[in-house]
Amino acid sequence: MKTIICGGTIISASDEYKADILIEDGKIAQIGIDLSKIDVDEIIDANEKLVLPGGVDVHTHFDLPMFNTVSSDDHYSGHKAAAFGGTTTVIDFVPQTGNDLKKDIDGWLKKSEPKAAIDYGFHMNISIFNQDVADQIPGLIDLGITSLKVFTAYNSTLRLPDADIFKVMRIAKKYGFLTMLHAENGDIIEILVQEAVTAGNLTPEWHAHTRPAWGAVEAVTRGISFSAQTEAPLYIVHMNAAGEVDQLAYGRDLGLQVMGETCPQYLFFTVEQLLRPDGSKWICSPPMRSEEDNQRLWLGIMEGTIQVVGTDHCPFFFDGSKSITYEEIDIKIPGKELGKEDFTKIPNGLPGVGDRLPILWTEGVGKGRITPNQFVAVTATNPAKIFGLYPKKGVIQPGSDADIVIWDPNKRLTYGVEWSKHRTDYNLYEGWELEGYPVKVFLRGKCIVDGKKWQGNAGEGKFIKRMPFGQVI
Ligand code: URP
Ligand code: ZN
Ligand code: ZN
């Protein structure tokens, strides 16, 4: 099968140029001018449109059991929502349930393989650590799982003691893993939550008050110091506070192998959101901060301190006692209402995988905060490079997978839950006016989104074995 996308303007992380793209057997075969003369099966007209590499979202949680419920997008509905928003590759986290990492990975593959509609990889959470686990970690490289997430918070569940994080990072250095850090101070959170509960402070904003920014800043600094001492690369996930960005800049100025990711929610929202009657919609960990934090995060992206905008997509229903219709089936999954009376019981997490590109384009490129090249860099090329997917993913060049988004920079719409295809009952950006949206999305050469039409299928997404960590960008 041969297809040509002709007449579009290709945007890469560094260039912008008008050219045609020949796609052959799912790969980009050629880029040039006047390719439309070649005999092909299909010609796609991209005149007046931009042509971008498919987005790479390296931070999703599909079908994740937590808080006596499960995140409401599974590996099909989440992939479909991602595709509608211009993302063609995701990396999801495998939770560790015991001492057998392979068992957890096989379990996650079993859930995802039949449902996957876009390409995907896995990170491995390391939340239980002992010699047995340490011995199994190196074997993950052969499975194509080349990143490990560790936590300095969630004391009774996911947190590792500092000594174990240090040991994990030594293994990471030796075998070529990238360590990802969830940076908050678990001990202080425990104290503050206890105090809030005892004082009867149970409304959603207390979720934020009990997870202070200083804890995040301190934990980022701790992580950077571990990176310095182990000489292992470190990637800070979901950066949310100004001081974290300052510390990351400090580490990078020293030449340390440290990188960072933020997510759209931390660029646009503040703790004020949690005061709304529907404040639980914005509950995630780490929490929303202040406008100063939003501004510093934007600056971090602009100056290159932060390399990636991911999503931490982990949606729940706002009111899981009522069903929504998803692909003609009524579905309801317990959600934020579980914590109506007590913020400690609100499932942490929010939707975003489909929102990321459209929101960042309008608010970032449209408002002059970032260039179109920076947009491509932080949403596709940098995450692909950092997580061992490049140049298969994250770039439009001969030999790469033909994961391509035809983007209409002039498309105007009022965004919200109707547009985003997340399997939940709300959208954080309800009513936002957007300018710029995907019109066609290709996965390995197949058009899976054509305007409002879904042409993808469960099971068509492939698990991608990623390469070991390469280099810091
Ligand atoms: O609230 C969040 N972010 N839930 C997902 C888990 C995590 O820590 O990334
Ligand atoms: Zn996290
Ligand atoms: Zn997460």
Tab-separated table of C-alpha atoms and ligand atoms in Angstrom:
chain	number	residue	atom	x	y	z
A	1	MET	CA	0.000	0.000	0.000
A	2	LYS	CA	1.393	3.364	-1.092
A	3	THR	CA	0.014	6.717	0.018
A	4	ILE	CA	1.157	10.255	-0.589
A	5	ILE	CA	0.397	13.156	1.693
A	6	CYS	CA	0.889	16.120	-0.572
A	7	GLY	CA	1.093	19.870	-0.295
A	8	GLY	CA	1.372	20.145	3.479
A	9	THR	CA	3.860	22.059	5.599
A	10	ILE	CA	5.942	19.653	7.664
A	11	ILE	CA	6.846	20.838	11.135
A	12	SER	CA	9.731	19.134	12.880
A	13	ALA	CA	11.412	19.964	16.175
A	14	SER	CA	13.762	22.258	14.282
A	15	ASP	CA	12.394	23.023	10.804
A	16	GLU	CA	9.319	23.987	8.835
A	17	TYR	CA	9.106	23.202	5.109
A	18	LYS	CA	6.617	22.353	2.422
A	19	ALA	CA	7.002	18.821	1.030
A	20	ASP	CA	5.144	15.681	0.037
A	21	ILE	CA	5.463	12.441	1.982
A	22	LEU	CA	5.423	9.012	0.404
A	23	ILE	CA	4.236	6.286	2.746
A	24	GLU	CA	4.925	2.685	1.864
A	25	ASP	CA	4.010	-0.314	4.002
A	26	GLY	CA	3.469	1.790	7.080
A	27	LYS	CA	6.785	3.620	6.890
A	28	ILE	CA	7.837	6.970	5.536
A	29	ALA	CA	9.567	6.028	2.286
A	30	GLN	CA	10.419	9.429	0.858
A	31	ILE	CA	10.026	13.142	1.508
A	32	GLY	CA	10.311	15.521	-1.431
A	33	ILE	CA	8.595	17.851	-3.823
A	34	ASP	CA	6.186	16.766	-6.550
A	35	LEU	CA	5.942	13.198	-5.280
A	36	SER	CA	2.313	13.190	-6.421
A	37	LYS	CA	3.590	12.065	-9.827
A	38	ILE	CA	4.415	8.670	-8.311
A	39	ASP	CA	1.831	5.977	-8.912
A	40	VAL	CA	0.177	5.348	-5.539
A	41	ASP	CA	-3.012	3.881	-4.086
A	42	GLU	CA	-4.107	7.093	-2.409
A	43	ILE	CA	-3.273	10.792	-2.417
A	44	ILE	CA	-4.134	12.835	0.654
A	45	ASP	CA	-4.360	16.570	0.102
A	46	ALA	CA	-2.708	18.500	2.940
A	47	ASN	CA	-2.653	21.922	1.284
A	48	GLU	CA	-3.105	24.732	3.813
A	49	LYS	CA	-2.468	22.185	6.549
A	50	LEU	CA	0.443	21.377	8.805
A	51	VAL	CA	1.932	17.912	8.948
A	52	LEU	CA	3.252	16.851	12.359
A	53	PRO	CA	4.740	13.658	13.774
A	54	GLY	CA	2.166	11.738	15.805
A	55	GLY	CA	2.261	12.766	19.445
A	56	VAL	CA	4.083	10.603	21.979
A	57	ASP	CA	2.574	10.681	25.467
A	58	VAL	CA	4.948	8.956	27.862
A	59	HIS	CA	2.702	9.222	30.922
A	60	THR	CA	-0.622	7.369	30.951
A	61	HIS	CA	-2.477	5.139	33.402
A	62	PHE	CA	-5.085	3.043	31.606
A	63	ASP	CA	-7.275	0.568	33.446
A	64	LEU	CA	-5.387	1.270	36.665
A	65	PRO	CA	-6.972	-0.116	39.831
A	66	MET	CA	-6.899	2.417	42.669
A	67	PHE	CA	-9.104	3.732	45.465
A	68	ASN	CA	-11.520	0.785	45.170
A	69	THR	CA	-12.177	1.616	41.550
A	70	VAL	CA	-10.279	1.737	38.284
A	71	SER	CA	-9.219	4.540	35.943
A	72	SER	CA	-12.076	4.813	33.510
A	73	ASP	CA	-10.182	4.644	30.208
A	74	ASP	CA	-8.866	1.240	29.304
A	75	HIS	CA	-6.227	0.452	26.700
A	76	TYR	CA	-8.834	0.820	23.947
A	77	SER	CA	-10.830	3.892	24.964
A	78	GLY	CA	-7.687	5.698	26.135
A	79	HIS	CA	-5.884	4.913	22.895
A	80	LYS	CA	-8.868	6.076	20.858
A	81	ALA	CA	-9.024	9.360	22.798
A	82	ALA	CA	-5.281	9.811	22.352
A	83	ALA	CA	-5.608	9.300	18.588
A	84	PHE	CA	-8.418	11.841	18.245
A	85	GLY	CA	-6.130	14.341	19.938
A	86	GLY	CA	-3.204	13.567	17.603
A	87	THR	CA	-1.238	11.135	19.797
A	88	THR	CA	-0.190	7.857	18.211
A	89	THR	CA	2.137	6.369	20.839
A	90	VAL	CA	1.688	6.118	24.602
A	91	ILE	CA	3.763	4.644	27.392
A	92	ASP	CA	1.747	3.238	30.290
A	93	PHE	CA	2.936	2.274	33.776
A	94	VAL	CA	2.903	-1.344	34.930
A	95	PRO	CA	2.064	-1.434	38.654
A	96	GLN	CA	4.238	-3.761	40.717
A	97	THR	CA	2.116	-6.110	42.796
A	98	GLY	CA	4.760	-8.388	44.289
A	99	ASN	CA	8.169	-9.885	43.735
A	100	ASP	CA	7.534	-11.173	40.218
A	101	LEU	CA	8.017	-8.370	37.691
A	102	LYS	CA	7.463	-10.604	34.669
A	103	LYS	CA	4.093	-11.664	36.052
A	104	ASP	CA	3.022	-8.027	36.389
A	105	ILE	CA	4.231	-7.207	32.893
A	106	ASP	CA	2.510	-10.241	31.392
A	107	GLY	CA	-0.681	-9.263	33.193
A	108	TRP	CA	-0.500	-5.728	31.777
A	109	LEU	CA	0.220	-7.070	28.289
A	110	LYS	CA	-2.717	-9.440	28.537
A	111	LYS	CA	-5.006	-6.515	29.318
A	112	SER	CA	-3.588	-4.189	26.688
A	113	GLU	CA	-2.784	-6.372	23.657
A	114	PRO	CA	-6.361	-7.132	22.557
A	115	LYS	CA	-7.451	-3.546	23.164
A	116	ALA	CA	-4.541	-1.443	21.915
A	117	ALA	CA	-5.540	0.876	19.087
A	118	ILE	CA	-2.304	2.880	18.869
A	119	ASP	CA	1.298	1.872	19.528
A	120	TYR	CA	2.415	1.621	23.109
A	121	GLY	CA	5.173	0.731	25.509
A	122	PHE	CA	5.479	0.198	29.249
A	123	HIS	CA	7.397	1.687	32.162
A	124	MET	CA	7.832	-0.542	35.226
A	125	ASN	CA	6.917	0.845	38.638
A	126	ILE	CA	9.369	-0.259	41.307
A	127	SER	CA	7.429	0.056	44.556
A	128	ILE	CA	8.655	-3.102	46.289
A	129	PHE	CA	12.404	-3.597	46.335
A	130	ASN	CA	14.531	-6.480	47.571
A	131	GLN	CA	17.327	-8.654	46.200
A	132	ASP	CA	14.888	-10.829	44.289
A	133	VAL	CA	13.439	-7.771	42.504
A	134	ALA	CA	16.902	-6.279	41.988
A	135	ASP	CA	17.967	-9.463	40.210
A	136	GLN	CA	14.994	-9.292	37.838
A	137	ILE	CA	15.334	-5.636	36.797
A	138	PRO	CA	18.159	-6.125	34.241
A	139	GLY	CA	16.013	-8.641	32.322
A	140	LEU	CA	13.462	-5.922	31.534
A	141	ILE	CA	15.817	-4.427	28.959
A	142	ASP	CA	15.313	-7.506	26.749
A	143	LEU	CA	11.548	-7.028	27.051
A	144	GLY	CA	11.933	-3.471	25.753
A	145	ILE	CA	10.950	-1.930	29.072
A	146	THR	CA	13.772	0.504	29.658
A	147	SER	CA	12.396	2.914	32.259
A	148	LEU	CA	11.580	2.467	35.946
A	149	LYS	CA	9.329	4.704	38.044
A	150	VAL	CA	10.035	5.251	41.740
A	151	PHE	CA	8.096	7.253	44.305
A	152	THR	CA	9.054	9.347	47.326
A	153	ALA	CA	5.375	9.556	48.333
A	154	TYR	CA	2.314	7.298	48.826
A	155	ASN	CA	3.956	5.983	51.996
A	156	SER	CA	2.007	2.836	52.620
A	157	THR	CA	1.719	1.733	49.018
A	158	LEU	CA	4.157	2.925	46.357
A	159	ARG	CA	6.963	4.705	48.190
A	160	LEU	CA	10.467	3.325	48.304
A	161	PRO	CA	12.915	4.313	51.031
A	162	ASP	CA	15.686	6.605	49.788
A	163	ALA	CA	18.231	3.818	50.107
A	164	ASP	CA	16.232	1.631	47.764
A	165	ILE	CA	15.773	4.444	45.235
A	166	PHE	CA	19.531	4.862	45.340
A	167	LYS	CA	20.033	1.144	44.710
A	168	VAL	CA	17.492	1.122	41.870
A	169	MET	CA	19.337	4.019	40.249
A	170	ARG	CA	22.646	2.181	40.480
A	171	ILE	CA	21.094	-0.753	38.655
A	172	ALA	CA	19.559	1.686	36.162
A	173	LYS	CA	22.967	3.189	35.464
A	174	LYS	CA	24.584	-0.199	35.009
A	175	TYR	CA	22.022	-1.646	32.587
A	176	GLY	CA	20.743	1.389	30.677
A	177	PHE	CA	17.428	2.256	32.325
A	178	LEU	CA	16.015	5.724	32.785
A	179	THR	CA	14.667	6.260	36.305
A	180	MET	CA	11.492	8.331	36.566
A	181	LEU	CA	10.731	10.044	39.844
A	182	HIS	CA	7.403	10.941	41.444
A	183	ALA	CA	8.685	13.676	43.735
A	184	GLU	CA	6.742	14.595	46.871
A	185	ASN	CA	7.577	14.235	50.557
A	186	GLY	CA	5.568	11.220	51.707
A	187	ASP	CA	6.310	11.607	55.440
A	188	ILE	CA	5.112	15.187	55.615
A	189	ILE	CA	2.028	14.399	53.534
A	190	GLU	CA	1.126	11.650	56.059
A	191	ILE	CA	1.335	14.105	58.975
A	192	LEU	CA	-0.626	16.840	57.224
A	193	VAL	CA	-3.361	14.481	56.051
A	194	GLN	CA	-3.757	13.085	59.577
A	195	GLU	CA	-4.024	16.613	60.979
A	196	ALA	CA	-6.528	17.718	58.338
A	197	VAL	CA	-8.728	14.678	58.925
A	198	THR	CA	-8.602	15.132	62.717
A	199	ALA	CA	-9.572	18.791	62.326
A	200	GLY	CA	-12.460	17.844	60.021
A	201	ASN	CA	-10.911	19.571	57.015
A	202	LEU	CA	-12.216	17.163	54.412
A	203	THR	CA	-13.082	19.295	51.380
A	204	PRO	CA	-11.138	18.885	48.091
A	205	GLU	CA	-8.760	21.834	48.543
A	206	TRP	CA	-7.255	19.988	51.510
A	207	HIS	CA	-5.844	17.494	49.078
A	208	ALA	CA	-3.596	20.319	47.868
A	209	HIS	CA	-2.935	21.827	51.305
A	210	THR	CA	-1.677	18.482	52.569
A	211	ARG	CA	0.761	18.027	49.667
A	212	PRO	CA	2.840	21.218	49.819
A	213	ALA	CA	5.041	22.447	47.000
A	214	TRP	CA	8.083	22.499	49.289
A	215	GLY	CA	7.810	18.724	49.647
A	216	ALA	CA	7.914	18.414	45.868
A	217	VAL	CA	10.844	20.807	45.560
A	218	GLU	CA	12.783	18.994	48.263
A	219	ALA	CA	12.090	15.589	46.702
A	220	VAL	CA	13.190	16.813	43.260
A	221	THR	CA	16.435	18.051	44.814
A	222	ARG	CA	16.842	14.709	46.553
A	223	GLY	CA	16.355	12.904	43.263
A	224	ILE	CA	18.866	15.133	41.513
A	225	SER	CA	21.394	14.439	44.269
A	226	PHE	CA	20.865	10.690	43.761
A	227	SER	CA	21.423	11.184	40.051
A	228	ALA	CA	24.674	13.003	40.787
A	229	GLN	CA	25.846	10.310	43.211
A	230	THR	CA	24.893	7.325	41.063
A	231	GLU	CA	25.689	8.984	37.735
A	232	ALA	CA	22.334	7.633	36.568
A	233	PRO	CA	19.977	9.667	34.375
A	234	LEU	CA	16.805	10.895	36.030
A	235	TYR	CA	13.493	12.107	34.625
A	236	ILE	CA	11.170	13.996	36.964
A	237	VAL	CA	7.537	13.262	36.131
A	238	HIS	CA	4.579	15.644	36.411
A	239	MET	CA	6.540	18.742	37.496
A	240	ASN	CA	4.169	21.201	39.058
A	241	ALA	CA	6.019	23.746	41.221
A	242	ALA	CA	8.301	26.676	40.374
A	243	GLY	CA	10.988	25.529	42.810
A	244	GLU	CA	11.150	22.143	41.097
A	245	VAL	CA	11.977	23.850	37.816
A	246	ASP	CA	14.623	25.972	39.544
A	247	GLN	CA	16.205	22.860	41.038
A	248	LEU	CA	16.112	21.056	37.705
A	249	ALA	CA	17.779	24.053	36.053
A	250	TYR	CA	20.424	23.981	38.802
A	251	GLY	CA	21.111	20.288	38.210
A	252	ARG	CA	21.265	20.736	34.452
A	253	ASP	CA	23.573	23.749	34.803
A	254	LEU	CA	25.915	21.484	36.753
A	255	GLY	CA	25.873	19.084	33.804
A	256	LEU	CA	23.887	16.389	35.595
A	257	GLN	CA	21.800	13.918	33.624
A	258	VAL	CA	18.437	15.244	34.748
A	259	MET	CA	15.325	15.991	32.717
A	260	GLY	CA	11.741	16.884	33.397
A	261	GLU	CA	8.159	16.596	32.283
A	262	THR	CA	5.181	18.734	33.069
A	263	CYS	CA	1.534	18.219	32.134
A	264	PRO	CA	-1.073	20.666	30.811
A	265	GLN	CA	-3.038	20.723	34.086
A	266	TYR	CA	-0.041	22.280	35.861
A	267	LEU	CA	0.266	24.986	33.203
A	268	PHE	CA	-3.320	26.205	33.345
A	269	PHE	CA	-4.913	25.522	36.713
A	270	THR	CA	-4.335	26.481	40.338
A	271	VAL	CA	-5.473	25.318	43.756
A	272	GLU	CA	-8.413	27.747	43.333
A	273	GLN	CA	-9.963	25.132	41.081
A	274	LEU	CA	-10.376	22.814	44.062
A	275	LEU	CA	-12.633	25.365	45.774
A	276	ARG	CA	-15.283	24.971	43.105
A	277	PRO	CA	-18.339	22.808	43.867
A	278	ASP	CA	-16.910	20.337	41.329
A	279	GLY	CA	-13.356	20.805	42.636
A	280	SER	CA	-12.715	17.066	42.834
A	281	LYS	CA	-12.423	17.023	39.027
A	282	TRP	CA	-8.993	18.622	39.468
A	283	ILE	CA	-7.738	16.250	42.168
A	284	CYS	CA	-4.536	14.557	41.207
A	285	SER	CA	-1.172	14.023	42.835
A	286	PRO	CA	0.830	16.220	42.889
A	287	PRO	CA	-1.890	18.857	43.134
A	288	MET	CA	-2.553	22.116	41.307
A	289	ARG	CA	-0.381	24.969	42.613
A	290	SER	CA	-0.389	28.754	41.975
A	291	GLU	CA	-0.234	31.116	38.997
A	292	GLU	CA	3.449	31.755	39.758
A	293	ASP	CA	4.056	28.038	39.443
A	294	ASN	CA	2.155	27.951	36.120
A	295	GLN	CA	4.352	30.773	34.814
A	296	ARG	CA	7.620	29.153	35.914
A	297	LEU	CA	6.618	25.882	34.262
A	298	TRP	CA	5.912	27.701	30.990
A	299	LEU	CA	9.291	29.387	31.257
A	300	GLY	CA	10.853	25.990	31.940
A	301	ILE	CA	9.439	24.711	28.643
A	302	MET	CA	10.484	27.817	26.729
A	303	GLU	CA	14.056	27.777	28.027
A	304	GLY	CA	14.428	23.992	27.606
A	305	THR	CA	14.736	23.090	31.287
A	306	ILE	CA	11.618	20.941	30.819
A	307	GLN	CA	11.829	18.658	27.782
A	308	VAL	CA	8.441	16.963	27.734
A	309	VAL	CA	4.766	17.749	28.129
A	310	GLY	CA	3.027	14.483	29.036
A	311	THR	CA	-0.412	14.106	30.579
A	312	ASP	CA	-0.466	11.725	33.567
A	313	HIS	CA	-3.795	10.672	32.067
A	314	CYS	CA	-5.617	8.818	34.845
A	315	PRO	CA	-9.312	9.634	34.470
A	316	PHE	CA	-12.210	8.930	36.770
A	317	PHE	CA	-15.867	9.804	36.417
A	318	PHE	CA	-16.896	12.951	38.277
A	319	ASP	CA	-20.154	11.232	39.149
A	320	GLY	CA	-19.731	7.512	38.728
A	321	SER	CA	-23.217	6.841	40.056
A	322	LYS	CA	-24.571	7.913	36.652
A	323	SER	CA	-23.770	6.172	33.403
A	324	ILE	CA	-22.505	7.654	30.157
A	325	THR	CA	-22.952	6.159	26.718
A	326	TYR	CA	-19.675	5.013	25.241
A	327	GLU	CA	-19.770	3.437	21.787
A	328	GLU	CA	-23.490	2.838	22.248
A	329	ILE	CA	-23.053	1.026	25.550
A	330	ASP	CA	-24.049	2.469	28.920
A	331	ILE	CA	-21.107	2.479	31.240
A	332	LYS	CA	-20.582	3.668	34.781
A	333	ILE	CA	-17.478	3.313	36.886
A	334	PRO	CA	-17.170	4.600	40.468
A	335	GLY	CA	-15.221	7.853	40.465
A	336	LYS	CA	-14.713	11.098	42.312
A	337	GLU	CA	-18.036	10.780	44.174
A	338	LEU	CA	-16.329	8.147	46.359
A	339	GLY	CA	-14.742	11.068	48.206
A	340	LYS	CA	-17.749	13.385	48.361
A	341	GLU	CA	-17.440	13.619	52.125
A	342	ASP	CA	-13.694	13.104	52.474
A	343	PHE	CA	-10.904	14.242	50.148
A	344	THR	CA	-8.719	11.300	51.162
A	345	LYS	CA	-11.145	8.992	49.361
A	346	ILE	CA	-11.249	10.891	46.058
A	347	PRO	CA	-9.490	8.856	43.358
A	348	ASN	CA	-6.390	10.827	42.354
A	349	GLY	CA	-6.098	11.528	38.683
A	350	LEU	CA	-7.668	13.295	35.744
A	351	PRO	CA	-8.230	12.959	32.002
A	352	GLY	CA	-5.883	14.536	29.476
A	353	VAL	CA	-4.423	12.188	26.853
A	354	GLY	CA	-6.636	13.569	24.085
A	355	ASP	CA	-6.506	17.189	25.259
A	356	ARG	CA	-2.745	17.562	25.275
A	357	LEU	CA	-2.018	18.590	21.694
A	358	PRO	CA	-5.072	20.733	20.956
A	359	ILE	CA	-4.846	22.619	24.255
A	360	LEU	CA	-1.083	23.117	24.029
A	361	TRP	CA	-1.334	24.311	20.440
A	362	THR	CA	-3.947	26.992	21.150
A	363	GLU	CA	-2.513	28.100	24.468
A	364	GLY	CA	1.157	27.565	23.671
A	365	VAL	CA	1.688	28.217	19.968
A	366	GLY	CA	-1.429	30.338	19.464
A	367	LYS	CA	-0.527	32.639	22.333
A	368	GLY	CA	3.126	32.922	21.346
A	369	ARG	CA	4.537	31.075	24.362
A	370	ILE	CA	6.205	28.379	22.287
A	371	THR	CA	7.010	27.980	18.595
A	372	PRO	CA	5.491	25.251	16.425
A	373	ASN	CA	8.922	23.557	16.530
A	374	GLN	CA	8.963	23.605	20.320
A	375	PHE	CA	5.452	22.184	20.269
A	376	VAL	CA	6.636	19.226	18.175
A	377	ALA	CA	9.739	18.855	20.340
A	378	VAL	CA	7.920	18.609	23.684
A	379	THR	CA	4.964	16.549	22.476
A	380	ALA	CA	6.676	14.080	20.136
A	381	THR	CA	10.392	14.284	19.346
A	382	ASN	CA	11.861	14.777	22.824
A	383	PRO	CA	9.744	12.087	24.503
A	384	ALA	CA	10.610	9.675	21.676
A	385	LYS	CA	14.319	10.427	22.077
A	386	ILE	CA	14.335	10.240	25.869
A	387	PHE	CA	12.384	6.988	26.000
A	388	GLY	CA	14.209	4.991	23.324
A	389	LEU	CA	11.604	5.292	20.565
A	390	TYR	CA	13.498	7.595	18.213
A	391	PRO	CA	13.704	7.631	15.176
A	392	LYS	CA	10.962	5.007	14.843
A	393	LYS	CA	8.575	7.456	16.497
A	394	GLY	CA	8.502	11.205	17.104
A	395	VAL	CA	9.821	12.364	13.751
A	396	ILE	CA	8.861	12.571	10.087
A	397	GLN	CA	11.823	11.227	8.167
A	398	PRO	CA	12.509	8.360	5.772
A	399	GLY	CA	12.506	5.044	7.622
A	400	SER	CA	10.325	6.225	10.495
A	401	ASP	CA	6.887	4.801	11.181
A	402	ALA	CA	4.291	6.786	9.271
A	403	ASP	CA	2.645	8.131	12.420
A	404	ILE	CA	1.454	11.452	11.092
A	405	VAL	CA	-1.039	14.119	12.063
A	406	ILE	CA	-2.537	16.445	9.494
A	407	TRP	CA	-3.253	19.532	11.527
A	408	ASP	CA	-5.553	22.361	10.589
A	409	PRO	CA	-4.134	25.456	12.285
A	410	ASN	CA	-7.263	27.438	11.412
A	411	LYS	CA	-9.881	25.036	12.736
A	412	ARG	CA	-11.888	26.800	15.444
A	413	LEU	CA	-14.065	24.994	17.952
A	414	THR	CA	-15.477	25.174	21.439
A	415	TYR	CA	-13.774	22.303	23.233
A	416	GLY	CA	-15.161	20.031	25.943
A	417	VAL	CA	-16.322	16.547	26.792
A	418	GLU	CA	-18.119	16.194	23.434
A	419	TRP	CA	-14.881	16.713	21.516
A	420	SER	CA	-12.502	14.783	23.717
A	421	LYS	CA	-13.149	11.091	23.412
A	422	HIS	CA	-12.114	10.160	26.958
A	423	ARG	CA	-14.361	7.606	28.628
A	424	THR	CA	-15.448	9.878	31.426
A	425	ASP	CA	-18.205	12.373	32.130
A	426	TYR	CA	-16.237	15.624	32.170
A	427	ASN	CA	-13.417	17.566	30.594
A	428	LEU	CA	-11.147	20.031	32.384
A	429	TYR	CA	-11.206	22.433	29.424
A	430	GLU	CA	-14.975	22.600	28.969
A	431	GLY	CA	-15.943	25.635	26.923
A	432	TRP	CA	-12.382	26.638	25.948
A	433	GLU	CA	-12.147	28.217	22.515
A	434	LEU	CA	-9.522	26.388	20.455
A	435	GLU	CA	-7.878	27.261	17.182
A	436	GLY	CA	-5.938	24.390	15.639
A	437	TYR	CA	-6.965	20.737	15.644
A	438	PRO	CA	-6.074	17.397	14.020
A	439	VAL	CA	-8.047	16.573	10.878
A	440	LYS	CA	-6.468	13.240	10.017
A	441	VAL	CA	-4.311	10.943	12.104
A	442	PHE	CA	-2.242	8.113	10.649
A	443	LEU	CA	-0.829	5.177	12.561
A	444	ARG	CA	1.855	3.350	10.587
A	445	GLY	CA	0.277	4.687	7.403
A	446	LYS	CA	-3.326	3.812	8.224
A	447	CYS	CA	-5.724	6.718	8.667
A	448	ILE	CA	-7.264	5.942	12.059
A	449	VAL	CA	-8.964	9.311	12.602
A	450	ASP	CA	-10.598	11.117	9.699
A	451	GLY	CA	-12.261	14.263	10.989
A	452	LYS	CA	-14.873	12.998	13.453
A	453	LYS	CA	-14.738	9.459	12.081
A	454	TRP	CA	-12.952	6.712	14.013
A	455	GLN	CA	-11.313	4.173	11.729
A	456	GLY	CA	-9.033	2.515	14.274
A	457	ASN	CA	-9.552	-0.890	15.809
A	458	ALA	CA	-8.840	-2.627	19.068
A	459	GLY	CA	-5.828	-4.899	18.653
A	460	GLU	CA	-4.186	-2.843	15.892
A	461	GLY	CA	-1.810	-1.057	18.265
A	462	LYS	CA	1.586	-2.714	18.644
A	463	PHE	CA	3.686	-3.098	21.770
A	464	ILE	CA	6.957	-1.316	21.049
A	465	LYS	CA	10.132	-2.646	22.588
A	466	ARG	CA	12.122	0.425	23.472
A	467	MET	CA	15.871	0.885	23.360
A	468	PRO	CA	17.948	1.403	26.499
A	469	PHE	CA	18.455	4.987	27.600
A	470	GLY	CA	20.568	6.966	25.140
A	471	GLN	CA	21.377	10.493	25.986
A	472	VAL	CA	20.157	13.448	27.973
A	473	ILE	CA	18.537	16.219	25.981
B	1	URP	O1	-3.015	11.565	40.632
B	1	URP	C1	-2.327	10.926	39.863
B	1	URP	N1	-1.329	11.511	39.264
B	1	URP	N2	-2.547	9.635	39.631
B	1	URP	C2	-1.729	8.796	38.874
B	1	URP	C3	-0.559	8.223	39.642
B	1	URP	C4	0.705	9.055	39.603
B	1	URP	O2	1.287	9.289	40.629
B	1	URP	O3	1.192	9.461	38.536
B	2	ZN	ZN	3.293	10.006	39.828
B	3	ZN	ZN	1.227	9.201	36.751
